[in-house]
């Protein structure tokens, strides 16, 4: 079964950058859409950025212009480059793989989830 492992989280100051990685095992990523989601306790999970099989992308308004998703199918890895980080970006970040509808590619219909990596942005 496909498994996903996130890495790259940590504690940074506002304005700094982080690059998250999501490595898949069991299956190659080129047959799946990949999404980055984040969740804060007491709030709903938010689709941050997702990339489809055809490399079409979705970016949430809250991170547009600051975050960039990319994939390296040869390495079974998806990245989330996070620039100009803000305190409100603090959350647990999860990567996920699945076959969501093209019109809702960053919605809840993902089948495989990583365990998450903590990102904390604080001065």
mmCIF file of C-alpha atoms in Angstrom:
data_model
loop_
_atom_site.group_PDB
_atom_site.id
_atom_site.type_symbol
_atom_site.label_atom_id
_atom_site.label_comp_id
_atom_site.label_asym_id
_atom_site.label_seq_id
_atom_site.Cartn_x
_atom_site.Cartn_y
_atom_site.Cartn_z
ATOM 1 C CA UNK A 1 0.000 0.000 0.000
ATOM 2 C CA UNK A 2 1.191 3.496 -0.764
ATOM 3 C CA UNK A 3 2.703 5.280 2.228
ATOM 4 C CA UNK A 4 3.667 8.922 2.600
ATOM 5 C CA UNK A 5 6.242 10.474 4.923
ATOM 6 C CA UNK A 6 6.517 14.229 5.428
ATOM 7 C CA UNK A 7 9.627 16.072 6.531
ATOM 8 C CA UNK A 8 11.014 19.597 6.624
ATOM 9 C CA UNK A 9 8.873 21.213 9.286
ATOM 10 C CA UNK A 10 10.264 23.228 12.144
ATOM 11 C CA UNK A 11 10.298 26.537 13.976
ATOM 12 C CA UNK A 12 10.984 29.668 11.937
ATOM 13 C CA UNK A 13 10.527 33.406 12.307
ATOM 14 C CA UNK A 14 7.999 35.374 10.255
ATOM 15 C CA UNK A 15 9.286 36.095 6.769
ATOM 16 C CA UNK A 16 11.514 33.045 6.622
ATOM 17 C CA UNK A 17 11.109 30.008 4.394
ATOM 18 C CA UNK A 18 10.707 26.267 4.705
ATOM 19 C CA UNK A 19 10.586 23.495 2.151
ATOM 20 C CA UNK A 20 8.493 20.464 3.000
ATOM 21 C CA UNK A 21 9.055 17.093 1.372
ATOM 22 C CA UNK A 22 6.690 14.166 0.975
ATOM 23 C CA UNK A 23 8.209 10.844 -0.046
ATOM 24 C CA UNK A 24 6.006 8.002 -1.243
ATOM 25 C CA UNK A 25 6.686 4.283 -1.072
ATOM 26 C CA UNK A 26 4.755 1.325 -2.391
ATOM 27 C CA UNK A 27 3.557 3.052 -5.538
ATOM 28 C CA UNK A 28 4.858 5.681 -7.881
ATOM 29 C CA UNK A 29 3.320 9.119 -7.572
ATOM 30 C CA UNK A 30 2.715 9.759 -11.240
ATOM 31 C CA UNK A 31 -0.704 8.064 -11.127
ATOM 32 C CA UNK A 32 -1.966 10.179 -8.237
ATOM 33 C CA UNK A 33 -2.885 13.705 -7.428
ATOM 34 C CA UNK A 34 -0.909 14.948 -4.427
ATOM 35 C CA UNK A 35 -2.107 17.495 -1.913
ATOM 36 C CA UNK A 36 -0.708 19.456 0.975
ATOM 37 C CA UNK A 37 -3.189 20.095 3.779
ATOM 38 C CA UNK A 38 -2.863 21.789 7.138
ATOM 39 C CA UNK A 39 -4.813 21.693 10.350
ATOM 40 C CA UNK A 40 -4.881 23.699 13.565
ATOM 41 C CA UNK A 41 -6.631 22.289 16.660
ATOM 42 C CA UNK A 42 -10.244 23.392 16.708
ATOM 43 C CA UNK A 43 -10.311 24.348 13.033
ATOM 44 C CA UNK A 44 -11.190 22.454 9.883
ATOM 45 C CA UNK A 45 -8.491 20.926 7.752
ATOM 46 C CA UNK A 46 -7.532 23.236 4.911
ATOM 47 C CA UNK A 47 -6.355 22.278 1.462
ATOM 48 C CA UNK A 48 -3.226 24.368 0.986
ATOM 49 C CA UNK A 49 -1.933 23.339 -2.418
ATOM 50 C CA UNK A 50 -2.494 20.339 -4.657
ATOM 51 C CA UNK A 51 -1.055 19.079 -7.919
ATOM 52 C CA UNK A 52 -2.845 16.802 -10.332
ATOM 53 C CA UNK A 53 -1.686 14.020 -12.597
ATOM 54 C CA UNK A 54 -1.480 16.468 -15.485
ATOM 55 C CA UNK A 55 0.491 18.901 -13.299
ATOM 56 C CA UNK A 56 -2.389 21.293 -12.934
ATOM 57 C CA UNK A 57 -2.246 22.992 -9.555
ATOM 58 C CA UNK A 58 -4.437 24.551 -6.916
ATOM 59 C CA UNK A 59 -3.240 27.079 -4.366
ATOM 60 C CA UNK A 60 -5.375 28.360 -1.522
ATOM 61 C CA UNK A 61 -5.989 32.096 -1.437
ATOM 62 C CA UNK A 62 -4.376 32.293 1.988
ATOM 63 C CA UNK A 63 -0.998 31.178 0.615
ATOM 64 C CA UNK A 64 -1.207 32.304 -3.010
ATOM 65 C CA UNK A 65 1.988 33.963 -4.143
ATOM 66 C CA UNK A 66 3.951 32.530 -1.219
ATOM 67 C CA UNK A 67 3.702 28.730 -1.513
ATOM 68 C CA UNK A 68 4.633 26.591 -4.511
ATOM 69 C CA UNK A 69 3.946 22.890 -4.986
ATOM 70 C CA UNK A 70 6.065 20.698 -7.239
ATOM 71 C CA UNK A 71 6.647 17.017 -7.855
ATOM 72 C CA UNK A 72 9.581 14.862 -8.873
ATOM 73 C CA UNK A 73 8.074 11.611 -10.088
ATOM 74 C CA UNK A 74 11.472 9.960 -10.529
ATOM 75 C CA UNK A 75 12.101 10.404 -6.798
ATOM 76 C CA UNK A 76 8.500 9.742 -5.739
ATOM 77 C CA UNK A 77 8.646 13.074 -3.954
ATOM 78 C CA UNK A 78 6.403 16.119 -3.736
ATOM 79 C CA UNK A 79 7.601 19.425 -2.345
ATOM 80 C CA UNK A 80 5.949 22.460 -0.829
ATOM 81 C CA UNK A 81 8.140 25.557 -0.937
ATOM 82 C CA UNK A 82 6.862 28.001 1.672
ATOM 83 C CA UNK A 83 8.155 31.560 1.494
ATOM 84 C CA UNK A 84 7.302 34.673 3.487
ATOM 85 C CA UNK A 85 5.872 32.591 6.288
ATOM 86 C CA UNK A 86 3.364 34.176 8.637
ATOM 87 C CA UNK A 87 2.282 33.207 12.153
ATOM 88 C CA UNK A 88 -1.094 32.151 10.764
ATOM 89 C CA UNK A 89 0.702 29.486 8.720
ATOM 90 C CA UNK A 90 1.412 27.613 11.948
ATOM 91 C CA UNK A 91 -0.179 24.171 11.699
ATOM 92 C CA UNK A 92 0.450 20.503 11.221
ATOM 93 C CA UNK A 93 1.034 19.945 7.525
ATOM 94 C CA UNK A 94 -0.018 16.697 5.881
ATOM 95 C CA UNK A 95 0.606 15.343 2.427
ATOM 96 C CA UNK A 96 -1.932 13.102 0.767
ATOM 97 C CA UNK A 97 -2.377 11.097 -2.418
ATOM 98 C CA UNK A 98 -5.541 10.135 -4.196
ATOM 99 C CA UNK A 99 -7.793 10.460 -7.204
ATOM 100 C CA UNK A 100 -9.963 13.477 -6.452
ATOM 101 C CA UNK A 101 -12.318 14.937 -9.042
ATOM 102 C CA UNK A 102 -10.491 17.381 -11.295
ATOM 103 C CA UNK A 103 -12.884 20.137 -10.285
ATOM 104 C CA UNK A 104 -12.212 19.519 -6.576
ATOM 105 C CA UNK A 105 -8.606 18.441 -6.633
ATOM 106 C CA UNK A 106 -7.811 19.950 -3.230
ATOM 107 C CA UNK A 107 -10.923 18.676 -1.512
ATOM 108 C CA UNK A 108 -11.387 15.835 0.972
ATOM 109 C CA UNK A 109 -11.314 12.892 -1.456
ATOM 110 C CA UNK A 110 -7.797 11.656 -0.804
ATOM 111 C CA UNK A 111 -7.045 8.051 0.130
ATOM 112 C CA UNK A 112 -3.501 8.016 1.522
ATOM 113 C CA UNK A 113 -2.199 10.339 4.218
ATOM 114 C CA UNK A 114 1.085 10.972 5.928
ATOM 115 C CA UNK A 115 1.388 11.493 9.676
ATOM 116 C CA UNK A 116 2.132 15.188 9.407
ATOM 117 C CA UNK A 117 4.963 17.572 10.164
ATOM 118 C CA UNK A 118 4.702 20.566 12.493
ATOM 119 C CA UNK A 119 5.354 24.045 11.145
ATOM 120 C CA UNK A 120 5.561 26.840 13.702
ATOM 121 C CA UNK A 121 6.054 30.475 12.696
ATOM 122 C CA UNK A 122 6.786 32.732 15.643
ATOM 123 C CA UNK A 123 8.958 35.703 16.496
#
